[in-house]
Every structure is written in structure tokens, then in C-alpha cells.
PDB file of C-alpha atoms in Angstrom:
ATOM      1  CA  UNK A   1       0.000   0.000   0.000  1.00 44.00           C
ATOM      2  CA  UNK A   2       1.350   3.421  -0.073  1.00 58.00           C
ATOM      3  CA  UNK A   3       2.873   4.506   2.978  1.00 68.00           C
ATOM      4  CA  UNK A   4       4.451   7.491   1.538  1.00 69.00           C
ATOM      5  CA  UNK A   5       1.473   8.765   0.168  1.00 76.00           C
ATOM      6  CA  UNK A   6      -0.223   8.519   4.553  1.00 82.00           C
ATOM      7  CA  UNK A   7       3.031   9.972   5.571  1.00 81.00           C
ATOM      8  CA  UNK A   8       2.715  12.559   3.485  1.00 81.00           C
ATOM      9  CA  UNK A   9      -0.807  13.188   4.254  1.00 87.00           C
ATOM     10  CA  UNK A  10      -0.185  13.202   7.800  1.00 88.00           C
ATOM     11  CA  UNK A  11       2.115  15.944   7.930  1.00 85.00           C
ATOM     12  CA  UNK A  12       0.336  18.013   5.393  1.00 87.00           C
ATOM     13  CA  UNK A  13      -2.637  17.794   7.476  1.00 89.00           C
ATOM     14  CA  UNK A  14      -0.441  18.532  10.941  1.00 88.00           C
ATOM     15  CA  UNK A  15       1.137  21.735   9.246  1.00 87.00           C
ATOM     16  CA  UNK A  16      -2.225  23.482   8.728  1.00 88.00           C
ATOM     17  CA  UNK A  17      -3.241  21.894  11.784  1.00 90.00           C
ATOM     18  CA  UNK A  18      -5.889  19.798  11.163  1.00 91.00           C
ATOM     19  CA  UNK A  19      -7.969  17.111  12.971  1.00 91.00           C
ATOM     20  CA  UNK A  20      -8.609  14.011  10.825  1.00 91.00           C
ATOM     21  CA  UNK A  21     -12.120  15.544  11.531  1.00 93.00           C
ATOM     22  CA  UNK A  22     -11.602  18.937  10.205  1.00 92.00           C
ATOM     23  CA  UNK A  23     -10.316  17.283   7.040  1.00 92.00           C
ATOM     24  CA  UNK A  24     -13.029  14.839   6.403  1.00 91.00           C
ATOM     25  CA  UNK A  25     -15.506  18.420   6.619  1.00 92.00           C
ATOM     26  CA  UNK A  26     -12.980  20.049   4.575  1.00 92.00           C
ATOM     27  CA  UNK A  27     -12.491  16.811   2.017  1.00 91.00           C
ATOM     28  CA  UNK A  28     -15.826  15.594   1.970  1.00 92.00           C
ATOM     29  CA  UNK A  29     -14.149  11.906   2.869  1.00 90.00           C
ATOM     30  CA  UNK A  30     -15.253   9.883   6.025  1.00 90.00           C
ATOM     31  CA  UNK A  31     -13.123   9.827   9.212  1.00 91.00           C
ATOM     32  CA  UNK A  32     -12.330   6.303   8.314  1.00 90.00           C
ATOM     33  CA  UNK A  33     -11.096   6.394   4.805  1.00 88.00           C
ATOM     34  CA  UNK A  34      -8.458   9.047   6.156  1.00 90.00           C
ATOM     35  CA  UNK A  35      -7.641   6.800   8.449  1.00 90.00           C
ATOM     36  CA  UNK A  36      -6.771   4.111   5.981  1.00 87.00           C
ATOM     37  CA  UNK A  37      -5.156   6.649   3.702  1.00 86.00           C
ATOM     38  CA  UNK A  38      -2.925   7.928   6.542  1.00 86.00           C
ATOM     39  CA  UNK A  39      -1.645   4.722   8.119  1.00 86.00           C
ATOM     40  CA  UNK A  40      -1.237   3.326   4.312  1.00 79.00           C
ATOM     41  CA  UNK A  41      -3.820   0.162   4.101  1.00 80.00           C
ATOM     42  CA  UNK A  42      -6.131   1.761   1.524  1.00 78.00           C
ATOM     43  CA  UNK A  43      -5.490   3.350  -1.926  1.00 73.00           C
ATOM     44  CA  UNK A  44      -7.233   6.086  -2.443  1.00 78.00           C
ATOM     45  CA  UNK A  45      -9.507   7.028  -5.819  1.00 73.00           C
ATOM     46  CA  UNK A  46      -7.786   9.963  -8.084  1.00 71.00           C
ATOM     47  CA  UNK A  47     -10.912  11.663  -7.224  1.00 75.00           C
ATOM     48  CA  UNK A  48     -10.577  11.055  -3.747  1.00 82.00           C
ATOM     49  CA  UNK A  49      -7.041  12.625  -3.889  1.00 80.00           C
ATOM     50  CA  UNK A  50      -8.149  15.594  -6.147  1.00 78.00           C
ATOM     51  CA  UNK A  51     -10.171  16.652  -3.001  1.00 84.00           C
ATOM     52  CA  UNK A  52      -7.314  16.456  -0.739  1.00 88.00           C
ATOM     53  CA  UNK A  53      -5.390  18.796  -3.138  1.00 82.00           C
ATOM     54  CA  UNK A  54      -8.058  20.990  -3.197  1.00 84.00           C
ATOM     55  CA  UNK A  55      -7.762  21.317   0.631  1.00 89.00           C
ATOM     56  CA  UNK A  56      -4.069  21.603   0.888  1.00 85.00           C
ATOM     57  CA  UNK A  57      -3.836  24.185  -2.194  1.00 80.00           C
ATOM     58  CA  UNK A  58      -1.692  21.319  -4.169  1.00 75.00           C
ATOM     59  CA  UNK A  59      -1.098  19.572  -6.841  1.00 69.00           C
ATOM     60  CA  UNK A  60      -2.110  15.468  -6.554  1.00 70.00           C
ATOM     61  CA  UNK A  61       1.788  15.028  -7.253  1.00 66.00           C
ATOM     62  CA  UNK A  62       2.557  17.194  -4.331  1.00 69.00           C
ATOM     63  CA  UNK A  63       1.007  14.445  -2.283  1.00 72.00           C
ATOM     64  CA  UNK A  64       3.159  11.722  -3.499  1.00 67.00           C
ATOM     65  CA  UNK A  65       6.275  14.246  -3.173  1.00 67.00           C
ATOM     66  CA  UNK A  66       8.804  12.073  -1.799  1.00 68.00           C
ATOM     67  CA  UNK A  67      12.182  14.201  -0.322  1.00 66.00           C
ATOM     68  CA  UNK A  68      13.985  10.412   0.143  1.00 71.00           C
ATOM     69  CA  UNK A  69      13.136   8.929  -3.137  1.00 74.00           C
ATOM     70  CA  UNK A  70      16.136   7.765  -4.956  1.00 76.00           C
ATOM     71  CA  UNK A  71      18.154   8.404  -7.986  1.00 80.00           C
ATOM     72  CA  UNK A  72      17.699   4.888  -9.234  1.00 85.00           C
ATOM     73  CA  UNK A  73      14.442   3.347  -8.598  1.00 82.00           C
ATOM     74  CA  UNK A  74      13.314  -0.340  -9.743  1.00 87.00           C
ATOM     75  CA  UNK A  75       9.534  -0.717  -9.711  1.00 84.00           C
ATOM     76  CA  UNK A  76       8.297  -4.576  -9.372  1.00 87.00           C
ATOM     77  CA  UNK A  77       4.784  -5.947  -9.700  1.00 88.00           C
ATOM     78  CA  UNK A  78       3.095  -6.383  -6.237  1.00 84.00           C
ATOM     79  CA  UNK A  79       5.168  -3.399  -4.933  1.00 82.00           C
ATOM     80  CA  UNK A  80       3.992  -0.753  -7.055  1.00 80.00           C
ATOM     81  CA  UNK A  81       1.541   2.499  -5.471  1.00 77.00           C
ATOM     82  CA  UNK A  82      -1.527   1.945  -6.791  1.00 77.00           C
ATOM     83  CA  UNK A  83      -4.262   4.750  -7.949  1.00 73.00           C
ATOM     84  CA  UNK A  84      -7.837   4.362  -8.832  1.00 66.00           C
ATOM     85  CA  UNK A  85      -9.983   6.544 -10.779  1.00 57.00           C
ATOM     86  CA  UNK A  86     -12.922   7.827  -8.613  1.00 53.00           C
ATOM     87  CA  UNK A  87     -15.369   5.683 -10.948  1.00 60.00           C
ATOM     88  CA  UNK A  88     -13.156   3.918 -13.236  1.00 63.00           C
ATOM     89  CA  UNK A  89     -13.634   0.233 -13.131  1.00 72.00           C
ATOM     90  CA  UNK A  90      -9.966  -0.425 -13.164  1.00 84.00           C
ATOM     91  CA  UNK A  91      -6.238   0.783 -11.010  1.00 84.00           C
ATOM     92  CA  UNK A  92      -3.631   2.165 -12.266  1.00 86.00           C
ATOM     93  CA  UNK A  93       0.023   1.239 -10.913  1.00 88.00           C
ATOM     94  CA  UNK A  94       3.168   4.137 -10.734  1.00 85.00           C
ATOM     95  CA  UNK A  95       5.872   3.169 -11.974  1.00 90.00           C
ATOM     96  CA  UNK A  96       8.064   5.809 -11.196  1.00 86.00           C
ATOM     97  CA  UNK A  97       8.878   7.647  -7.478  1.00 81.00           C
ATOM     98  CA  UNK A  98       7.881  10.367  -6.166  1.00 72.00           C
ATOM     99  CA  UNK A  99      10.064  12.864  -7.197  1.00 71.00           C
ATOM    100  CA  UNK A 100       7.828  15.004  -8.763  1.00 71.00           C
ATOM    101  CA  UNK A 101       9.267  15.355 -12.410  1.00 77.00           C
ATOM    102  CA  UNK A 102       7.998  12.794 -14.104  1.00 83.00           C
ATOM    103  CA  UNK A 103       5.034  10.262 -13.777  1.00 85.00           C
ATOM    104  CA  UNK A 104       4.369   6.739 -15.488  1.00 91.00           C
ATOM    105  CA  UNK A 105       1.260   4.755 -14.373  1.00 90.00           C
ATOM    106  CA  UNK A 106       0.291   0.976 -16.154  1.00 94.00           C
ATOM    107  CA  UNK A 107      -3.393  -0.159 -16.612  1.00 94.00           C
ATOM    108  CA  UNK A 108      -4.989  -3.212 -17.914  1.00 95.00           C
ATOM    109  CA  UNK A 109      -8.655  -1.783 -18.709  1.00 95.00           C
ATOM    110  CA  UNK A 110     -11.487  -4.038 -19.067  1.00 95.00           C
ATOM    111  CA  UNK A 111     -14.006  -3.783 -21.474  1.00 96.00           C
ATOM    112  CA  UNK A 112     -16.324  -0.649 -20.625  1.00 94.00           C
ATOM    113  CA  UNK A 113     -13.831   0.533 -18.253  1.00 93.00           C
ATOM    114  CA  UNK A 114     -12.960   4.459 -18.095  1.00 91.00           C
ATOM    115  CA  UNK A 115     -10.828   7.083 -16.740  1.00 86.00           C
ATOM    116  CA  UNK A 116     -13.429   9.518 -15.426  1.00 83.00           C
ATOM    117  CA  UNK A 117     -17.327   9.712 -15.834  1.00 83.00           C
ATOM    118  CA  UNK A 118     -16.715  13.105 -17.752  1.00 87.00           C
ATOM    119  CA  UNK A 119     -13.795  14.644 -19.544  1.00 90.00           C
ATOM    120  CA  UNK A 120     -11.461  16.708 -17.462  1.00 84.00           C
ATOM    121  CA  UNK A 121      -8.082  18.972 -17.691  1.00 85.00           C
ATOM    122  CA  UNK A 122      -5.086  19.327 -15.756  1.00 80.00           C
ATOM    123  CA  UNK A 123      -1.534  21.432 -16.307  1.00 81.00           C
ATOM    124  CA  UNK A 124       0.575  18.604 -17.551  1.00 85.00           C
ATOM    125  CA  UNK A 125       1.683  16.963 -20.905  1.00 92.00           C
ATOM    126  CA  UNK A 126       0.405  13.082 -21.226  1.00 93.00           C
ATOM    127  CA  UNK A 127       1.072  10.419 -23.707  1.00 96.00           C
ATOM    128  CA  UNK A 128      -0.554   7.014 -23.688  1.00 97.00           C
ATOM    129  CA  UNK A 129       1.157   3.969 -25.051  1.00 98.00           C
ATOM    130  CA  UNK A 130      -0.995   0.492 -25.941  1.00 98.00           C
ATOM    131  CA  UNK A 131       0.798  -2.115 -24.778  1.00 98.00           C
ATOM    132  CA  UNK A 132      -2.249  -4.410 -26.346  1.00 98.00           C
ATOM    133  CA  UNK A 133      -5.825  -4.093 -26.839  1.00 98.00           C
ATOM    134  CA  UNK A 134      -8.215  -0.743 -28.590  1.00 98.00           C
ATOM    135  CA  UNK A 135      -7.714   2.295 -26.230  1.00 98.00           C
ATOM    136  CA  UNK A 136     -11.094   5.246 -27.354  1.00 98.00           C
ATOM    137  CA  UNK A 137      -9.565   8.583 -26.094  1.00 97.00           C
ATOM    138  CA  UNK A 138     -11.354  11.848 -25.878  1.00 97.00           C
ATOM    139  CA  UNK A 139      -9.726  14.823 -26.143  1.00 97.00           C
ATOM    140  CA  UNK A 140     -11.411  18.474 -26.238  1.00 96.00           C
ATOM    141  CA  UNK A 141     -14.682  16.407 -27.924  1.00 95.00           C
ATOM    142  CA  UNK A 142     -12.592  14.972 -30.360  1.00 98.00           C
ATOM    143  CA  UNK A 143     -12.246  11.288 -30.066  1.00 98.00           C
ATOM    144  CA  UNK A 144      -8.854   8.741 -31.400  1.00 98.00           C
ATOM    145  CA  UNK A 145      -8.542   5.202 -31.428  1.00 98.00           C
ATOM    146  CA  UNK A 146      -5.716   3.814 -30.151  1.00 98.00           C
ATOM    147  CA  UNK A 147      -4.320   0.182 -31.234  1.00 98.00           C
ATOM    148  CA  UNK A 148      -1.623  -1.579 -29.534  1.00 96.00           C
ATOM    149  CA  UNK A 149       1.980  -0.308 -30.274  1.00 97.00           C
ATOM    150  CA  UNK A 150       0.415   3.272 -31.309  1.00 98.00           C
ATOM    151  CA  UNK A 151       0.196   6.020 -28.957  1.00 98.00           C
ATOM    152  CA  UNK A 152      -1.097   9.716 -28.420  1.00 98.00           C
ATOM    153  CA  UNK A 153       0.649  12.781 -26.812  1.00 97.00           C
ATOM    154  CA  UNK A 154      -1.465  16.008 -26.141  1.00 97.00           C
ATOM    155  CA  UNK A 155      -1.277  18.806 -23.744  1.00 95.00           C
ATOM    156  CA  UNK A 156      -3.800  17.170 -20.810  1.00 90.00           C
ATOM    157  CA  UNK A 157      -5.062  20.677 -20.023  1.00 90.00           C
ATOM    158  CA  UNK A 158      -7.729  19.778 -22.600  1.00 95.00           C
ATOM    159  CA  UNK A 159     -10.510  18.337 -21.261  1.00 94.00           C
ATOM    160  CA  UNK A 160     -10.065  14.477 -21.928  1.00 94.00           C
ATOM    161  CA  UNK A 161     -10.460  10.640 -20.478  1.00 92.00           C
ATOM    162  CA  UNK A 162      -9.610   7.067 -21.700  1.00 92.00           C
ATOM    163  CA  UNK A 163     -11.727   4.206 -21.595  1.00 93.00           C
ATOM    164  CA  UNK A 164     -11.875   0.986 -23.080  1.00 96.00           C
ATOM    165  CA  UNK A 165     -15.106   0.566 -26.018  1.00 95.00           C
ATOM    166  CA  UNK A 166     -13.694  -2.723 -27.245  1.00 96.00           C
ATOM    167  CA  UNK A 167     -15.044  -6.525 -25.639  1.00 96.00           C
ATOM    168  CA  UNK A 168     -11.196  -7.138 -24.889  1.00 97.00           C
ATOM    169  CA  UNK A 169      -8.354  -6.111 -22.203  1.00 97.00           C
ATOM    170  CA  UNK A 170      -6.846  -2.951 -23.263  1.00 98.00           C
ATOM    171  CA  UNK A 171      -3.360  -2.506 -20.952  1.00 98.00           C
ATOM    172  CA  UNK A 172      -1.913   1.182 -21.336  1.00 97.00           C
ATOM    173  CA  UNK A 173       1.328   2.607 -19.996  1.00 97.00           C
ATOM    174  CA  UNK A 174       0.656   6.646 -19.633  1.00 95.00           C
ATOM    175  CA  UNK A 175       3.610   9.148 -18.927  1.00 93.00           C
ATOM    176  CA  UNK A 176       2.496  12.419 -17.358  1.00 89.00           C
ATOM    177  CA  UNK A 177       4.846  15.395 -16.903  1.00 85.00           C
ATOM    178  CA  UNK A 178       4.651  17.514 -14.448  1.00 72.00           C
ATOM    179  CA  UNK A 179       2.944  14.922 -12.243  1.00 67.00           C
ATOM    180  CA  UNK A 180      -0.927  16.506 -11.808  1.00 61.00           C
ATOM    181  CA  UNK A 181      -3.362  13.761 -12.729  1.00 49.00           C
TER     182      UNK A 181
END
């Protein structure tokens, strides 16, 4: 789970101090899913961590900041952060630390499967890479289909979401710079 995601929660929260309370008011999240958030046993939506920006006047990748991560950093499968979209029907895993330069995220998308309910924008450049599968992207009402080995780049302050219109797995790899998904 993502302990430096809690940690970093935790003392974002003490420096404007907060109660876990004043937060959930603030947030719109229960007490408990905090909880869970701060001590590092649940992984929280990207819509749940959108609100918790909001609150602390910060980017999402400021909450994943990490001051210790390294200069070399080998991600492997069961030890990766994991993200879900607030109503996506699938997780996506970072690949990358928290250094706030750079971030990659994998997918495997089921069938029906999307990014967000609605288009949206953020400050950041994005391009999505098929690994396999049909990948529909939106982008500013325009929409691309993406096959495996084909990808898209576009400046992600357009309003846009993925999501998967094909009756097979789509898996994605998606590199986001500056970090603000």
C-alpha cells in the first residue's frame, strides 16, 4: 500500500493543523477512509485525492512528493503504489517515485472501463502507449482510437479521459509530466 502517500498526508494535514475531523468536513471523505489513507492500508480514488489537493492548495503530485526517493528506482509488480480513478472500473500502478518530475502509471482496462465519468483537464503533458488491446480517447470532444503499439501525446489541459469501447483487455502505460493527474 502506499505509505508514503499517509506519511505525506499526515504531515500536510499537521502543518495546517488539522484534525482528521476537520479534514473529512474540509475533504468531503469519512473519518475512516483518512484513516486508511494515513496509516497506508487503503489506496485512495484519483478523485478522492483531487479533493485532498483541493484542501491543501496542491497539486495530486505534491502528495506523493517524496524528499527520500532515490536516484535509481526499480519498480516490481506487487510493490507498485496503486491509484484508482474515482469511478473507473480499473487501477492504475506508478511506476516511477515520487520525485515530482515525471510520472508513469500501467493499466490493464477491461471492457467498458474508463478514466473519469466526464472529460477533465489538468496542467501537464500526457502520452498514452498500448501495450495491447483498442484504447477510445477523448480529447477536447474529439475522439482517437488507439491500437496496440500506437500512442497519443497532447497537452492534458484539454478536457479528456480514456476508456476501453472494445469486448477485450486494453493494458496502457501513460507518462504524465509535471505529475498533476
Amino acid at each position: 500500500m502506499n505509505h508514503v502517500l499517509g506519511e505525506r498526508l499526515k504531515s500536510l494535514r499537521a502543518a495546517k493543523g488539522l484534525t482528521l475531523r476537520q479534514l473529512s468536513d474540509l475533504s468531503g471523505l469519512s473519518v475512516s477512509m483518512l484513516s486508511q489513507i494515513e496509516s497506508g492500508s487503503a489506496d485512495p480514488s484519483l478523485g478522492s485525492l483531487r479533493k485532498l489537493a483541493q484542501v491543501f492548495e496542491a497539486s495530486i503530485a505534491t502528495l506523493f512528493s517524496d524528499p527520500d526517493a532515490p536516484n535509481v528506482s526499480v519498480s516490481r509488480p506487487g510493490a507498485r503504489h496503486r491509484l484508482s480513478g474515482s469511478d473507473a472500473g480499473f487501477v492504475y500502478e506508478r511506476l516511477t517515485p515520487g520525485r515530482g518530475d515525471l510520472e508513469v502509471l500501467t493499466a490493464d482496462i477491461p471492457p467498458g472501463a474508463a478514466s473519469s465519468a466526464h472529460p477533465w483537464g489538468h496542467p501537464s503533458t500526457e502520452c498514452v502507449f498500448v501495450i495491447s488491446g483498442e484504447l477510445t480517447v477523448e480529447i477536447a470532444g474529439q475522439t482517437y482510437v488507439i491500437v496496440g503499439s500506437e500512442s497519443i501525446t497532447f497537452d492534458s489541459r484539454q478536457p479528456h479521459r480514456y476508456f476501453n469501447d472494445s469486448e477485450a483487455m486494453t493494458s496502457i502505460v501513460v507518462s504524465v509530466t509535471p505529475p498533476s493527474p
